[in-house]
Amino acid sequence: MTRLRWTLTLTVLLLLLPAGLLLRSPRPRAEGLERLIGQAALLQSFPAAPERPVPALWSQRLGAAQARRIWRQQRRFWWQFWGRDGDGGAFLAYQFQVGSPLPPHGIRVDDLVVVAADPLAKRLLQDQLKLAQRQRRGLEQRCLQRLQQEQAVFWAPLGLGVMAGPAAPLLQRFQEGCLSLELEGANLGLAGEAAAASGLLAAPGRALPAVVPPPLPSELLLEWRGPGLEGLLQGLLSRQLIREPLSARYGIGDAQITMLRRVPFVLRLRPLAQGPFQTGLELQLAVSGDRRPWNQMLAGLVEPLETQGLEATQSGSKALAATLWRQQDGRVVGGWRWVLAGSGSTQLLLFLGPEPPAATPAAATPVLNQPGLGASMQLRLRPAALAERGLLPPELPKPVQLASQLSLTAVPAAPGSALSQLTGRLQLQSR
């Protein structure tokens, strides 16, 4: 009995002692990161790699000697972020080390040291952190977990606007979100989620396998497929400068816009080797049902285009009629035509630049169906080729600008949800 009592006592101690230690010393995590994410337009996490050279940002913010010393002591993650107040430069954040003095322009944020580019940026961040902080929930909380546990990037609407530049109005569905980054040989795997509004509380959707489409062929610079033009038009039509001329000059009012919002589409950019245009733009629409409203809309464009000095020529049969618009020198600058698609249906192709080559029925199919979730949106592009022509926003990260291929697929987290699940791949090395 005595031996049994000692065995029971020892077992209880072995169970309770570790539990007590865990309660007194919980697993460390980046508590300060929860406060910083509310101030960040763009925030990136990086795994510690003390065996590698010191990153340039560390040397810039800490000085060469201090950067080397602290860099060698890193064991988990570090972060860089840009604030929501504009051009304050990138902030550096890393785990606070007991006994280590704060560097110039550095502040303590819970368990982190944050180093600003200059005294003004430091003071602005300190003032913002004094304000009441709301608890992170939903999408922001899940993004916070990614940033604490793996290499990832988080963006807020301001960060997306800076990176995307003129293309930002086309990305209204992805205003806030995050992506986990995983190096796979010469490719960078992307997986995450994004929302049409900041601070979305929606629950995550079910996990989906990564969709890896084939590389974009050399005859295209960009291809964007989607279930409806709603996402593209939302940002553009919120601008009065665009909305009013469409209605007053071209007769595209509420009825036509409603019709456009719902139609599945394929948007393409095609490189041009000669002529005044760098690229040709194509928008193919999967028109279903009665074609008369579409023909009426096209007919309403004739007079406004003729007043701009363009001349129309028509060709083809009644079912597959094509209209080409030419300048006075005879050069084709745009037009539209009805094209054959899969299962014998016809689709409407609108284009700017010279008339594009005929597409195969498979290439004309815009919709990508996900069982139980509806249609997804898929973007494929060749970033380096776009950057070479000055067509890529210059604020995008250098690895993106130098990549030969980028694909990204967005699937609704649930039918009708404002939350999208994202998967993609970035090919880092040109072939």
PDB file of N, CA, C and O in Angstrom, residues 312-365:
ATOM      1  N   ALA A 312     -16.826  52.703 -89.348  1.00  0.00           N
ATOM      2  CA  ALA A 312     -17.158  51.304 -89.093  1.00  0.00           C
ATOM      3  C   ALA A 312     -17.226  50.517 -90.385  1.00  0.00           C
ATOM      4  O   ALA A 312     -17.728  51.006 -91.404  1.00  0.00           O
ATOM      5  N   THR A 313     -16.705  49.296 -90.355  1.00  0.00           N
ATOM      6  CA  THR A 313     -16.876  48.344 -91.446  1.00  0.00           C
ATOM      7  C   THR A 313     -17.403  47.052 -90.847  1.00  0.00           C
ATOM      8  O   THR A 313     -17.011  46.662 -89.739  1.00  0.00           O
ATOM      9  N   GLN A 314     -18.305  46.393 -91.560  1.00  0.00           N
ATOM     10  CA  GLN A 314     -18.928  45.179 -91.056  1.00  0.00           C
ATOM     11  C   GLN A 314     -18.637  44.010 -91.980  1.00  0.00           C
ATOM     12  O   GLN A 314     -18.453  44.177 -93.190  1.00  0.00           O
ATOM     13  N   SER A 315     -18.583  42.828 -91.364  1.00  0.00           N
ATOM     14  CA  SER A 315     -18.316  41.621 -92.136  1.00  0.00           C
ATOM     15  C   SER A 315     -18.971  40.444 -91.432  1.00  0.00           C
ATOM     16  O   SER A 315     -19.457  40.563 -90.306  1.00  0.00           O
ATOM     17  N   GLY A 316     -18.945  39.277 -92.101  1.00  0.00           N
ATOM     18  CA  GLY A 316     -19.482  38.070 -91.493  1.00  0.00           C
ATOM     19  C   GLY A 316     -20.959  37.905 -91.720  1.00  0.00           C
ATOM     20  O   GLY A 316     -21.651  38.777 -92.252  1.00  0.00           O
ATOM     21  N   SER A 317     -21.464  36.758 -91.274  1.00  0.00           N
ATOM     22  CA  SER A 317     -22.889  36.466 -91.403  1.00  0.00           C
ATOM     23  C   SER A 317     -23.670  37.208 -90.328  1.00  0.00           C
ATOM     24  O   SER A 317     -23.097  37.797 -89.405  1.00  0.00           O
ATOM     25  N   LYS A 318     -24.988  37.145 -90.425  1.00  0.00           N
ATOM     26  CA  LYS A 318     -25.834  37.822 -89.441  1.00  0.00           C
ATOM     27  C   LYS A 318     -25.622  37.247 -88.053  1.00  0.00           C
ATOM     28  O   LYS A 318     -25.590  37.964 -87.051  1.00  0.00           O
ATOM     29  N   ALA A 319     -25.434  35.910 -87.979  1.00  0.00           N
ATOM     30  CA  ALA A 319     -25.262  35.256 -86.677  1.00  0.00           C
ATOM     31  C   ALA A 319     -23.908  35.568 -86.058  1.00  0.00           C
ATOM     32  O   ALA A 319     -23.776  35.633 -84.837  1.00  0.00           O
ATOM     33  N   LEU A 320     -22.876  35.738 -86.918  1.00  0.00           N
ATOM     34  CA  LEU A 320     -21.518  35.978 -86.413  1.00  0.00           C
ATOM     35  C   LEU A 320     -20.983  37.287 -86.985  1.00  0.00           C
ATOM     36  O   LEU A 320     -19.854  37.360 -87.474  1.00  0.00           O
ATOM     37  N   ALA A 321     -21.786  38.340 -86.915  1.00  0.00           N
ATOM     38  CA  ALA A 321     -21.402  39.626 -87.490  1.00  0.00           C
ATOM     39  C   ALA A 321     -20.251  40.233 -86.707  1.00  0.00           C
ATOM     40  O   ALA A 321     -20.154  40.091 -85.498  1.00  0.00           O
ATOM     41  N   ALA A 322     -19.371  40.938 -87.435  1.00  0.00           N
ATOM     42  CA  ALA A 322     -18.234  41.621 -86.819  1.00  0.00           C
ATOM     43  C   ALA A 322     -18.234  43.068 -87.266  1.00  0.00           C
ATOM     44  O   ALA A 322     -18.530  43.387 -88.432  1.00  0.00           O
ATOM     45  N   THR A 323     -17.910  43.963 -86.342  1.00  0.00           N
ATOM     46  CA  THR A 323     -17.794  45.389 -86.632  1.00  0.00           C
ATOM     47  C   THR A 323     -16.386  45.837 -86.268  1.00  0.00           C
ATOM     48  O   THR A 323     -15.956  45.655 -85.118  1.00  0.00           O
ATOM     49  N   LEU A 324     -15.689  46.425 -87.232  1.00  0.00           N
ATOM     50  CA  LEU A 324     -14.348  46.940 -87.006  1.00  0.00           C
ATOM     51  C   LEU A 324     -14.382  48.460 -87.092  1.00  0.00           C
ATOM     52  O   LEU A 324     -15.007  49.030 -88.005  1.00  0.00           O
ATOM     53  N   TRP A 325     -13.695  49.111 -86.155  1.00  0.00           N
ATOM     54  CA  TRP A 325     -13.615  50.568 -86.164  1.00  0.00           C
ATOM     55  C   TRP A 325     -12.217  50.984 -86.598  1.00  0.00           C
ATOM     56  O   TRP A 325     -11.220  50.539 -86.056  1.00  0.00           O
ATOM     57  N   ARG A 326     -12.169  51.853 -87.631  1.00  0.00           N
ATOM     58  CA  ARG A 326     -10.904  52.268 -88.210  1.00  0.00           C
ATOM     59  C   ARG A 326     -10.710  53.777 -88.108  1.00  0.00           C
ATOM     60  O   ARG A 326     -11.679  54.546 -88.127  1.00  0.00           O
ATOM     61  N   GLN A 327      -9.437  54.161 -87.995  1.00  0.00           N
ATOM     62  CA  GLN A 327      -9.099  55.565 -88.116  1.00  0.00           C
ATOM     63  C   GLN A 327      -9.130  55.957 -89.593  1.00  0.00           C
ATOM     64  O   GLN A 327      -9.291  55.119 -90.479  1.00  0.00           O
ATOM     65  N   GLN A 328      -8.946  57.239 -89.857  1.00  0.00           N
ATOM     66  CA  GLN A 328      -9.024  57.703 -91.249  1.00  0.00           C
ATOM     67  C   GLN A 328      -7.919  57.120 -92.121  1.00  0.00           C
ATOM     68  O   GLN A 328      -8.059  57.052 -93.340  1.00  0.00           O
ATOM     69  N   ASP A 329      -6.804  56.700 -91.492  1.00  0.00           N
ATOM     70  CA  ASP A 329      -5.737  56.078 -92.278  1.00  0.00           C
ATOM     71  C   ASP A 329      -5.985  54.591 -92.518  1.00  0.00           C
ATOM     72  O   ASP A 329      -5.125  53.897 -93.091  1.00  0.00           O
ATOM     73  N   GLY A 330      -7.125  54.067 -92.050  1.00  0.00           N
ATOM     74  CA  GLY A 330      -7.469  52.677 -92.281  1.00  0.00           C
ATOM     75  C   GLY A 330      -7.053  51.729 -91.173  1.00  0.00           C
ATOM     76  O   GLY A 330      -7.379  50.535 -91.225  1.00  0.00           O
ATOM     77  N   ARG A 331      -6.330  52.213 -90.170  1.00  0.00           N
ATOM     78  CA  ARG A 331      -5.859  51.329 -89.098  1.00  0.00           C
ATOM     79  C   ARG A 331      -7.018  50.943 -88.183  1.00  0.00           C
ATOM     80  O   ARG A 331      -7.779  51.787 -87.713  1.00  0.00           O
ATOM     81  N   VAL A 332      -7.154  49.648 -87.893  1.00  0.00           N
ATOM     82  CA  VAL A 332      -8.194  49.154 -86.980  1.00  0.00           C
ATOM     83  C   VAL A 332      -7.777  49.476 -85.547  1.00  0.00           C
ATOM     84  O   VAL A 332      -6.662  49.148 -85.114  1.00  0.00           O
ATOM     85  N   VAL A 333      -8.687  50.117 -84.802  1.00  0.00           N
ATOM     86  CA  VAL A 333      -8.384  50.487 -83.416  1.00  0.00           C
ATOM     87  C   VAL A 333      -9.313  49.810 -82.417  1.00  0.00           C
ATOM     88  O   VAL A 333      -9.194  50.016 -81.206  1.00  0.00           O
ATOM     89  N   GLY A 334     -10.231  49.003 -82.889  1.00  0.00           N
ATOM     90  CA  GLY A 334     -11.142  48.315 -81.976  1.00  0.00           C
ATOM     91  C   GLY A 334     -12.332  47.754 -82.726  1.00  0.00           C
ATOM     92  O   GLY A 334     -12.436  47.861 -83.948  1.00  0.00           O
ATOM     93  N   GLY A 335     -13.232  47.142 -81.962  1.00  0.00           N
ATOM     94  CA  GLY A 335     -14.430  46.601 -82.579  1.00  0.00           C
ATOM     95  C   GLY A 335     -15.081  45.549 -81.717  1.00  0.00           C
ATOM     96  O   GLY A 335     -14.768  45.397 -80.522  1.00  0.00           O
ATOM     97  N   TRP A 336     -16.008  44.802 -82.320  1.00  0.00           N
ATOM     98  CA  TRP A 336     -16.673  43.696 -81.620  1.00  0.00           C
ATOM     99  C   TRP A 336     -17.128  42.661 -82.646  1.00  0.00           C
ATOM    100  O   TRP A 336     -17.288  42.958 -83.827  1.00  0.00           O
ATOM    101  N   ARG A 337     -17.316  41.467 -82.177  1.00  0.00           N
ATOM    102  CA  ARG A 337     -17.834  40.410 -83.036  1.00  0.00           C
ATOM    103  C   ARG A 337     -18.453  39.324 -82.173  1.00  0.00           C
ATOM    104  O   ARG A 337     -18.102  39.160 -81.007  1.00  0.00           O
ATOM    105  N   TRP A 338     -19.386  38.576 -82.768  1.00  0.00           N
ATOM    106  CA  TRP A 338     -19.961  37.399 -82.120  1.00  0.00           C
ATOM    107  C   TRP A 338     -19.120  36.201 -82.525  1.00  0.00           C
ATOM    108  O   TRP A 338     -18.791  36.023 -83.702  1.00  0.00           O
ATOM    109  N   VAL A 339     -18.758  35.368 -81.537  1.00  0.00           N
ATOM    110  CA  VAL A 339     -17.864  34.238 -81.791  1.00  0.00           C
ATOM    111  C   VAL A 339     -18.532  32.957 -81.309  1.00  0.00           C
ATOM    112  O   VAL A 339     -19.371  32.962 -80.410  1.00  0.00           O
ATOM    113  N   LEU A 340     -18.127  31.860 -81.928  1.00  0.00           N
ATOM    114  CA  LEU A 340     -18.615  30.547 -81.518  1.00  0.00           C
ATOM    115  C   LEU A 340     -17.913  30.108 -80.243  1.00  0.00           C
ATOM    116  O   LEU A 340     -16.696  30.250 -80.105  1.00  0.00           O
ATOM    117  N   ALA A 341     -18.674  29.569 -79.310  1.00  0.00           N
ATOM    118  CA  ALA A 341     -18.115  29.028 -78.069  1.00  0.00           C
ATOM    119  C   ALA A 341     -18.491  27.555 -77.980  1.00  0.00           C
ATOM    120  O   ALA A 341     -18.982  26.957 -78.940  1.00  0.00           O
ATOM    121  N   GLY A 342     -18.253  26.973 -76.806  1.00  0.00           N
ATOM    122  CA  GLY A 342     -18.575  25.560 -76.619  1.00  0.00           C
ATOM    123  C   GLY A 342     -20.057  25.290 -76.778  1.00  0.00           C
ATOM    124  O   GLY A 342     -20.894  26.162 -76.546  1.00  0.00           O
ATOM    125  N   SER A 343     -20.399  24.071 -77.156  1.00  0.00           N
ATOM    126  CA  SER A 343     -21.774  23.571 -77.317  1.00  0.00           C
ATOM    127  C   SER A 343     -22.585  24.404 -78.304  1.00  0.00           C
ATOM    128  O   SER A 343     -23.799  24.489 -78.203  1.00  0.00           O
ATOM    129  N   GLY A 344     -21.904  25.050 -79.259  1.00  0.00           N
ATOM    130  CA  GLY A 344     -22.607  25.752 -80.315  1.00  0.00           C
ATOM    131  C   GLY A 344     -23.145  27.117 -79.933  1.00  0.00           C
ATOM    132  O   GLY A 344     -23.789  27.781 -80.756  1.00  0.00           O
ATOM    133  N   SER A 345     -22.933  27.590 -78.710  1.00  0.00           N
ATOM    134  CA  SER A 345     -23.423  28.904 -78.302  1.00  0.00           C
ATOM    135  C   SER A 345     -22.504  29.997 -78.852  1.00  0.00           C
ATOM    136  O   SER A 345     -21.400  29.741 -79.316  1.00  0.00           O
ATOM    137  N   THR A 346     -22.998  31.224 -78.810  1.00  0.00           N
ATOM    138  CA  THR A 346     -22.200  32.364 -79.261  1.00  0.00           C
ATOM    139  C   THR A 346     -21.906  33.285 -78.089  1.00  0.00           C
ATOM    140  O   THR A 346     -22.674  33.372 -77.130  1.00  0.00           O
ATOM    141  N   GLN A 347     -20.781  33.961 -78.182  1.00  0.00           N
ATOM    142  CA  GLN A 347     -20.375  34.912 -77.161  1.00  0.00           C
ATOM    143  C   GLN A 347     -19.948  36.204 -77.829  1.00  0.00           C
ATOM    144  O   GLN A 347     -19.573  36.222 -79.006  1.00  0.00           O
ATOM    145  N   LEU A 348     -19.996  37.289 -77.055  1.00  0.00           N
ATOM    146  CA  LEU A 348     -19.654  38.603 -77.579  1.00  0.00           C
ATOM    147  C   LEU A 348     -18.210  38.943 -77.220  1.00  0.00           C
ATOM    148  O   LEU A 348     -17.829  38.885 -76.050  1.00  0.00           O
ATOM    149  N   LEU A 349     -17.421  39.294 -78.232  1.00  0.00           N
ATOM    150  CA  LEU A 349     -16.034  39.683 -78.031  1.00  0.00           C
ATOM    151  C   LEU A 349     -15.886  41.159 -78.357  1.00  0.00           C
ATOM    152  O   LEU A 349     -16.164  41.593 -79.485  1.00  0.00           O
ATOM    153  N   LEU A 350     -15.461  41.956 -77.372  1.00  0.00           N
ATOM    154  CA  LEU A 350     -15.152  43.370 -77.555  1.00  0.00           C
ATOM    155  C   LEU A 350     -13.645  43.532 -77.482  1.00  0.00           C
ATOM    156  O   LEU A 350     -12.993  42.890 -76.651  1.00  0.00           O
ATOM    157  N   PHE A 351     -13.070  44.402 -78.308  1.00  0.00           N
ATOM    158  CA  PHE A 351     -11.618  44.520 -78.292  1.00  0.00           C
ATOM    159  C   PHE A 351     -11.184  45.943 -78.607  1.00  0.00           C
ATOM    160  O   PHE A 351     -11.875  46.696 -79.301  1.00  0.00           O
ATOM    161  N   LEU A 352     -10.015  46.308 -78.079  1.00  0.00           N
ATOM    162  CA  LEU A 352      -9.312  47.548 -78.401  1.00  0.00           C
ATOM    163  C   LEU A 352      -7.976  47.176 -79.011  1.00  0.00           C
ATOM    164  O   LEU A 352      -7.278  46.299 -78.496  1.00  0.00           O
ATOM    165  N   GLY A 353      -7.616  47.874 -80.100  1.00  0.00           N
ATOM    166  CA  GLY A 353      -6.430  47.497 -80.844  1.00  0.00           C
ATOM    167  C   GLY A 353      -6.836  46.726 -82.081  1.00  0.00           C
ATOM    168  O   GLY A 353      -8.015  46.679 -82.449  1.00  0.00           O
ATOM    169  N   PRO A 354      -5.890  46.076 -82.760  1.00  0.00           N
ATOM    170  CA  PRO A 354      -6.224  45.309 -83.963  1.00  0.00           C
ATOM    171  C   PRO A 354      -7.114  44.119 -83.643  1.00  0.00           C
ATOM    172  O   PRO A 354      -7.191  43.668 -82.499  1.00  0.00           O
ATOM    173  N   GLU A 355      -7.782  43.614 -84.666  1.00  0.00           N
ATOM    174  CA  GLU A 355      -8.683  42.486 -84.461  1.00  0.00           C
ATOM    175  C   GLU A 355      -7.891  41.272 -83.986  1.00  0.00           C
ATOM    176  O   GLU A 355      -6.899  40.882 -84.595  1.00  0.00           O
ATOM    177  N   PRO A 356      -8.295  40.655 -82.856  1.00  0.00           N
ATOM    178  CA  PRO A 356      -7.555  39.500 -82.331  1.00  0.00           C
ATOM    179  C   PRO A 356      -7.799  38.261 -83.160  1.00  0.00           C
ATOM    180  O   PRO A 356      -8.810  38.165 -83.876  1.00  0.00           O
ATOM    181  N   PRO A 357      -6.891  37.279 -83.071  1.00  0.00           N
ATOM    182  CA  PRO A 357      -7.108  36.024 -83.789  1.00  0.00           C
ATOM    183  C   PRO A 357      -8.295  35.268 -83.220  1.00  0.00           C
ATOM    184  O   PRO A 357      -8.713  35.508 -82.080  1.00  0.00           O
ATOM    185  N   ALA A 358      -8.816  34.355 -84.006  1.00  0.00           N
ATOM    186  CA  ALA A 358      -9.956  33.558 -83.560  1.00  0.00           C
ATOM    187  C   ALA A 358      -9.529  32.673 -82.398  1.00  0.00           C
ATOM    188  O   ALA A 358      -8.449  32.076 -82.409  1.00  0.00           O
ATOM    189  N   ALA A 359     -10.375  32.581 -81.372  1.00  0.00           N
ATOM    190  CA  ALA A 359     -10.094  31.750 -80.198  1.00  0.00           C
ATOM    191  C   ALA A 359     -10.758  30.389 -80.370  1.00  0.00           C
ATOM    192  O   ALA A 359     -11.766  30.246 -81.056  1.00  0.00           O
ATOM    193  N   THR A 360     -10.195  29.378 -79.730  1.00  0.00           N
ATOM    194  CA  THR A 360     -10.816  28.058 -79.724  1.00  0.00           C
ATOM    195  C   THR A 360     -12.019  28.077 -78.785  1.00  0.00           C
ATOM    196  O   THR A 360     -12.082  28.896 -77.858  1.00  0.00           O
ATOM    197  N   PRO A 361     -13.002  27.194 -78.978  1.00  0.00           N
ATOM    198  CA  PRO A 361     -14.142  27.143 -78.056  1.00  0.00           C
ATOM    199  C   PRO A 361     -13.718  26.958 -76.609  1.00  0.00           C
ATOM    200  O   PRO A 361     -14.321  27.514 -75.700  1.00  0.00           O
ATOM    201  N   ALA A 362     -12.662  26.165 -76.355  1.00  0.00           N
ATOM    202  CA  ALA A 362     -12.225  25.947 -74.977  1.00  0.00           C
ATOM    203  C   ALA A 362     -11.716  27.244 -74.360  1.00  0.00           C
ATOM    204  O   ALA A 362     -11.979  27.543 -73.201  1.00  0.00           O
ATOM    205  N   ALA A 363     -10.974  28.022 -75.154  1.00  0.00           N
ATOM    206  CA  ALA A 363     -10.456  29.284 -74.637  1.00  0.00           C
ATOM    207  C   ALA A 363     -11.566  30.282 -74.380  1.00  0.00           C
ATOM    208  O   ALA A 363     -11.409  31.224 -73.616  1.00  0.00           O
ATOM    209  N   ALA A 364     -12.712  30.082 -75.025  1.00  0.00           N
ATOM    210  CA  ALA A 364     -13.809  31.033 -74.877  1.00  0.00           C
ATOM    211  C   ALA A 364     -14.659  30.772 -73.649  1.00  0.00           C
ATOM    212  O   ALA A 364     -15.545  31.552 -73.334  1.00  0.00           O
ATOM    213  N   THR A 365     -14.426  29.682 -72.940  1.00  0.00           N
ATOM    214  CA  THR A 365     -15.265  29.339 -71.794  1.00  0.00           C
ATOM    215  C   THR A 365     -14.840  30.131 -70.567  1.00  0.00           C
ATOM    216  O   THR A 365     -13.756  29.916 -70.032  1.00  0.00           O
TER     217      THR A 365
END
